[in-house]
Tab-separated table of C-alpha atoms in Angstrom:
chain	number	residue	atom	x	y	z
W	123	MET	CA	-0.060	-0.023	-0.116
W	124	ASP	CA	1.340	3.299	-0.705
W	125	ALA	CA	0.800	6.292	1.190
W	126	LYS	CA	2.402	10.129	1.371
W	127	LYS	CA	2.197	10.255	4.953
W	128	GLU	CA	2.511	7.058	7.486
W	129	ILE	CA	1.177	7.583	11.068
W	130	LYS	CA	2.074	4.276	13.425
W	131	HIS	CA	1.763	5.661	16.951
W	132	PRO	CA	1.024	4.115	20.712
W	133	ALA	CA	-2.439	4.522	22.067
W	134	ASN	CA	-3.065	7.773	24.023
W	135	ASP	CA	-0.199	9.519	22.714
W	136	GLY	CA	-2.351	12.615	21.770
W	137	ILE	CA	-2.339	12.038	18.268
W	138	ARG	CA	-6.254	11.738	16.667
W	139	LEU	CA	-6.973	10.700	13.339
W	140	ALA	CA	-10.167	13.126	13.694
W	141	SER	CA	-7.302	16.143	13.138
W	142	PHE	CA	-6.262	14.938	9.858
W	143	LEU	CA	-9.864	14.708	8.253
W	144	HIS	CA	-10.776	17.028	5.842
W	145	ASP	CA	-13.071	17.086	2.458
W	146	GLY	CA	-11.124	14.749	0.108
W	147	ILE	CA	-8.963	12.893	1.788
W	148	LYS	CA	-7.948	9.480	1.133
W	149	VAL	CA	-7.167	7.577	4.213
W	150	CYS	CA	-6.313	3.789	4.967
W	151	ILE	CA	-6.793	2.669	8.548
W	152	VAL	CA	-3.998	-0.178	9.317
W	153	PHE	CA	-5.809	-2.558	11.256
W	154	PRO	CA	-3.013	-5.386	12.342
W	155	HIS	CA	-5.074	-7.329	14.424
W	156	GLY	CA	-7.354	-10.224	14.698
W	157	LEU	CA	-10.758	-11.517	13.739
W	158	GLY	CA	-12.503	-11.058	16.799
W	159	ASP	CA	-11.267	-7.128	16.874
W	160	VAL	CA	-11.987	-6.406	13.326
W	161	VAL	CA	-15.739	-7.348	13.884
W	162	MET	CA	-15.866	-5.385	16.908
W	163	PHE	CA	-14.061	-2.454	15.664
W	164	TYR	CA	-16.873	-2.246	12.671
W	165	PRO	CA	-19.394	-0.063	14.212
W	166	VAL	CA	-16.861	2.224	14.926
W	167	LEU	CA	-15.552	2.412	11.305
W	168	GLU	CA	-19.122	2.646	10.127
W	169	LYS	CA	-19.776	5.645	12.563
W	170	LEU	CA	-16.221	7.463	11.581
W	171	ARG	CA	-17.644	7.194	7.467
W	172	ARG	CA	-20.763	8.494	8.229
W	173	ASP	CA	-19.154	11.591	10.332
W	174	TYR	CA	-17.007	12.060	7.443
W	175	PRO	CA	-18.890	11.422	4.598
W	176	LYS	CA	-16.497	13.319	1.692
W	177	CYS	CA	-13.711	11.518	2.881
W	178	LEU	CA	-12.881	8.298	1.402
W	179	ILE	CA	-11.596	5.887	4.587
W	180	HIS	CA	-10.700	2.216	3.982
W	181	ILE	CA	-9.493	-0.263	6.222
W	182	MET	CA	-6.454	-2.810	5.765
W	183	THR	CA	-6.196	-6.009	7.736
W	184	LYS	CA	-3.577	-8.073	8.307
W	185	PRO	CA	-3.071	-11.540	6.064
W	186	GLY	CA	-5.794	-13.897	6.321
W	187	LEU	CA	-8.566	-11.458	6.658
W	188	GLU	CA	-8.873	-10.012	2.996
W	189	ASP	CA	-12.731	-10.356	3.152
W	190	LEU	CA	-12.855	-8.005	5.575
W	191	ASP	CA	-10.113	-5.733	3.897
W	192	ASP	CA	-11.092	-2.829	1.442
W	193	HIS	CA	-7.974	-1.245	0.993
W	194	ASP	CA	-7.080	-0.482	-3.063
W	195	GLU	CA	-3.698	-1.322	-3.717
W	196	ASN	CA	-3.981	1.048	-6.913
W	197	ILE	CA	-5.258	3.961	-4.633
W	198	THR	CA	-2.071	6.563	-3.177
W	199	TYR	CA	-3.543	7.030	-0.269
W	200	ASP	CA	-3.045	10.596	1.492
W	201	LEU	CA	-2.430	8.960	4.782
W	202	SER	CA	-2.284	5.403	6.455
W	203	PHE	CA	-3.170	5.607	10.171
W	204	TRP	CA	-2.324	2.362	12.246
W	205	LEU	CA	-4.681	2.025	14.967
W	206	ASP	CA	-3.469	0.633	18.065
W	207	TYR	CA	-6.298	-0.389	19.333
W	208	ALA	CA	-5.678	-0.918	23.203
W	209	VAL	CA	-6.825	-3.786	25.395
W	210	ALA	CA	-9.567	-2.401	27.691
W	211	THR	CA	-9.167	-3.006	31.426
W	212	ALA	CA	-10.676	-2.237	34.666
W	213	ALA	CA	-8.282	0.203	35.073
W	214	ASN	CA	-9.578	1.993	32.215
W	215	GLU	CA	-13.372	2.392	34.355
W	216	GLY	CA	-15.183	-0.480	32.235
W	217	PHE	CA	-14.163	1.291	28.819
W	218	THR	CA	-14.403	-0.922	25.896
W	219	LYS	CA	-12.086	-1.422	23.308
W	220	ASN	CA	-13.987	0.973	21.090
W	221	THR	CA	-14.911	3.368	23.458
W	222	LEU	CA	-11.420	3.805	23.945
W	223	CYS	CA	-10.115	3.828	20.541
W	224	CYS	CA	-12.432	6.513	19.877
W	225	PHE	CA	-10.988	8.780	22.171
W	226	GLN	CA	-7.883	8.321	22.356
W	227	GLU	CA	-7.027	7.281	18.715
W	228	LEU	CA	-9.786	8.535	16.356
W	229	GLY	CA	-10.760	11.816	18.131
W	230	ILE	CA	-14.916	11.096	17.810
W	231	GLN	CA	-17.747	9.859	20.016
W	232	PRO	CA	-18.073	6.195	20.021
W	233	PRO	CA	-21.555	5.072	18.309
W	234	LEU	CA	-24.514	4.456	20.785
W	235	ASP	CA	-24.241	0.608	19.814
W	236	ASP	CA	-21.063	-0.630	19.579
W	237	ARG	CA	-21.670	-4.328	19.651
W	238	PRO	CA	-19.726	-6.333	17.060
W	239	LYS	CA	-20.840	-5.977	13.508
W	240	ALA	CA	-19.579	-8.747	10.749
W	241	PRO	CA	-20.421	-7.650	7.031
W	242	LYS	CA	-22.537	-10.019	5.522
W	243	GLY	CA	-23.426	-11.361	1.801
W	244	PHE	CA	-20.560	-13.764	1.423
W	245	PRO	CA	-21.443	-16.763	-0.518
W	246	SER	CA	-21.503	-20.464	1.362
W	247	PRO	CA	-18.212	-22.160	1.026
W	248	TRP	CA	-19.731	-25.511	1.827
W	249	VAL	CA	-20.379	-28.021	-1.208
W	250	GLY	CA	-23.349	-30.660	-0.031
W	251	VAL	CA	-21.988	-34.528	-1.175
W	252	GLY	CA	-24.373	-37.180	-1.305
W	253	CYS	CA	-22.566	-40.747	-2.719
W	254	THR	CA	-23.824	-42.959	-0.344
W	255	THR	CA	-26.984	-44.662	-1.917
W	256	ILE	CA	-28.637	-47.439	-0.076
W	257	SER	CA	-31.177	-48.563	-2.643
W	258	MET	CA	-28.819	-48.364	-5.760
W	259	PRO	CA	-25.442	-49.502	-4.369
W	260	SER	CA	-24.300	-50.231	-8.270
W	261	TYR	CA	-24.279	-46.284	-8.419
W	262	ARG	CA	-22.454	-45.905	-5.414
W	263	PRO	CA	-18.676	-43.668	-6.221
W	264	THR	CA	-15.592	-45.799	-5.249
W	265	ALA	CA	-13.847	-44.901	-2.385
W	266	TYR	CA	-10.900	-43.461	-4.698
W	267	GLU	CA	-13.639	-41.747	-6.526
W	268	CYS	CA	-14.944	-39.829	-3.439
W	269	GLU	CA	-11.575	-38.810	-2.836
W	270	GLN	CA	-11.570	-36.950	-5.865
W	271	ILE	CA	-14.657	-35.507	-5.444
W	272	ASN	CA	-13.302	-34.636	-2.437
W	273	LYS	CA	-10.054	-33.233	-3.278
W	274	GLY	CA	-11.828	-31.048	-6.483
W	275	ILE	CA	-13.816	-29.474	-4.039
W	276	LEU	CA	-11.316	-28.682	-1.959
W	277	ASP	CA	-9.090	-27.081	-4.658
W	278	ALA	CA	-11.687	-24.992	-5.765
W	279	GLY	CA	-11.144	-23.317	-2.368
W	280	MET	CA	-14.526	-24.651	-0.856
W	281	ILE	CA	-15.419	-27.517	1.548
W	282	PRO	CA	-16.938	-30.564	0.973
W	283	LEU	CA	-20.033	-31.433	3.290
W	284	ASP	CA	-21.069	-35.289	3.368
W	285	VAL	CA	-24.953	-34.924	3.778
W	286	SER	CA	-25.568	-38.578	4.637
W	287	PHE	CA	-27.479	-38.127	7.914
W	288	GLN	CA	-28.927	-41.387	9.954
W	289	THR	CA	-32.589	-41.734	9.339
W	290	GLY	CA	-34.875	-44.778	10.009
W	291	ASP	CA	-32.938	-47.454	10.410
W	292	HIS	CA	-30.328	-46.460	8.027
W	293	THR	CA	-26.953	-46.456	9.711
W	294	PHE	CA	-23.782	-46.009	8.058
W	295	GLU	CA	-19.999	-47.719	8.942
W	296	GLY	CA	-16.787	-45.844	8.602
W	297	PRO	CA	-15.894	-42.489	8.092
W	298	SER	CA	-16.897	-40.290	4.852
W	299	PRO	CA	-14.128	-39.761	2.831
W	300	MET	CA	-15.376	-36.153	2.458
W	301	ALA	CA	-13.687	-33.440	4.739
W	302	VAL	CA	-16.861	-32.734	6.627
W	303	ASP	CA	-18.825	-35.447	7.995
W	304	THR	CA	-22.452	-35.874	9.169
W	305	ARG	CA	-23.177	-39.741	9.019
W	306	LYS	CA	-23.370	-40.048	12.881
W	307	VAL	CA	-25.792	-37.874	13.094
W	308	ARG	CA	-29.408	-38.786	13.054
W	309	GLY	CA	-31.226	-36.242	11.010
W	310	SER	CA	-34.627	-35.433	9.072
W	311	TYR	CA	-35.602	-33.934	5.773
W	312	LYS	CA	-35.978	-30.676	7.658
W	313	MET	CA	-32.463	-31.134	8.858
W	314	LEU	CA	-31.302	-31.914	5.704
W	315	ALA	CA	-33.150	-29.542	3.700
W	316	GLY	CA	-31.820	-26.736	5.916
W	317	VAL	CA	-28.348	-27.800	4.968
W	318	ILE	CA	-28.604	-28.136	1.416
W	319	GLU	CA	-30.325	-24.684	1.108
W	320	ARG	CA	-27.373	-23.369	2.803
W	321	CYS	CA	-24.815	-25.069	0.236
W	322	ASN	CA	-23.461	-22.964	-2.710
W	323	ALA	CA	-23.759	-26.299	-4.795
W	324	PHE	CA	-24.619	-30.104	-4.548
W	325	ILE	CA	-22.695	-33.100	-6.047
W	326	GLY	CA	-24.114	-36.626	-5.886
W	327	THR	CA	-25.644	-39.982	-7.064
W	328	PHE	CA	-29.588	-41.180	-7.185
W	329	THR	CA	-29.866	-40.480	-3.311
W	330	GLY	CA	-32.969	-38.854	-1.275
W	331	SER	CA	-29.998	-36.062	-1.025
W	332	PHE	CA	-29.539	-35.376	-4.496
W	333	HIS	CA	-33.872	-35.174	-5.471
W	334	VAL	CA	-33.659	-32.377	-2.559
W	335	ALA	CA	-30.477	-30.556	-3.848
W	336	GLN	CA	-31.874	-30.813	-7.344
W	337	ALA	CA	-35.389	-28.912	-5.629
W	338	LEU	CA	-33.464	-26.521	-3.697
W	339	LEU	CA	-30.467	-26.007	-6.061
W	340	PRO	CA	-31.817	-26.436	-9.637
W	341	ASP	CA	-28.973	-25.162	-11.513
W	342	ARG	CA	-26.408	-25.980	-9.164
W	343	THR	CA	-26.353	-29.714	-8.391
W	344	LEU	CA	-24.311	-32.513	-10.545
W	345	LEU	CA	-25.235	-36.058	-10.851
W	346	ILE	CA	-22.683	-38.553	-10.827
W	347	CYS	CA	-23.961	-42.064	-12.502
W	348	PRO	CA	-22.668	-44.672	-14.828
W	349	ARG	CA	-24.769	-44.080	-17.829
W	350	PRO	CA	-25.397	-40.339	-18.032
W	351	SER	CA	-26.794	-40.695	-21.773
W	352	GLU	CA	-29.849	-42.740	-20.206
W	353	TRP	CA	-30.838	-40.401	-17.349
W	354	LYS	CA	-30.661	-37.304	-20.158
W	355	ARG	CA	-33.149	-39.423	-22.135
W	356	LEU	CA	-35.258	-39.637	-19.066
W	357	PHE	CA	-35.719	-36.555	-17.972
W	358	LYS	CA	-37.414	-33.594	-19.442
W	359	ARG	CA	-34.935	-31.036	-17.807
W	360	GLU	CA	-31.790	-33.045	-17.286
W	361	PRO	CA	-29.557	-32.709	-14.384
W	362	LEU	CA	-25.973	-31.933	-15.102
W	363	CYS	CA	-24.672	-35.401	-15.087
W	364	ILE	CA	-21.073	-36.820	-15.085
W	365	ASN	CA	-19.789	-40.269	-15.959
W	366	GLN	CA	-18.235	-42.132	-12.833
W	367	ARG	CA	-15.470	-43.240	-14.819
W	368	ASP	CA	-14.899	-39.255	-15.835
W	369	ILE	CA	-14.422	-38.276	-12.256
W	370	THR	CA	-11.143	-36.714	-11.568
W	371	ALA	CA	-10.211	-33.988	-8.881
W	372	LYS	CA	-10.078	-31.593	-12.014
W	373	ALA	CA	-13.380	-32.035	-13.605
W	374	ILE	CA	-14.547	-31.303	-10.227
W	375	THR	CA	-12.925	-27.884	-9.556
W	376	ASP	CA	-13.437	-26.672	-13.235
W	377	TRP	CA	-17.695	-27.381	-13.012
W	378	LEU	CA	-17.441	-25.401	-9.467
W	379	LYS	CA	-15.361	-22.842	-10.437
W	380	SER	CA	-17.761	-22.609	-13.521
W	381	LEU	CA	-20.801	-21.766	-11.421
W	382	PRO	CA	-22.031	-17.941	-11.744
């Protein structure tokens, strides 16, 4: 990040960000703290932006928290301002970190409600997987194919979630090859639908969970079966298919990355 001026200072040394703010200034707040502190700080950041609507105020977080970072490497900021965000202790007479930060470092009044605020609107990282078919065992992917599905989802930067809940008398032996396994959980349709509805996509063979996924995620389900052409002929609105013999981690990754 480029900035014409940088201020890196300890808290409560008399330097306040507000004294530097004027119409048109571009400021990047450098916030080198953990996830909890960033989420706690967001109400203050929003108030600061409301108080100074004619200033460009961005935040730069430490690596690993880029989803909460909105600074722009293409901008040369007028000022980069590091926040110490001091720890609040009993000696501070019950002040929160946000209150101390507002008084000691920003020079503004704290927000009336400074409960943590998490930005919303992020896509789900989950990919539901239903590869344990009981009624049609010949359609069940092999252990190797399941491992390829698991790897392909991980390579796409997502999380494979086995949705094979136990229902009725059905139980499953052994762990799932997927990164997250629900086989030991006794579930219901309501639980299954609730999980699938929150998934980004679904991959599976002809199981009950696949049909639920087709109902809830109609354009984001991938059917795994031995003879895809047969099913394409039977369905008027055919599901996206992949032949079991063609399952590779790359094929799974490419399909997920192709989704809008």
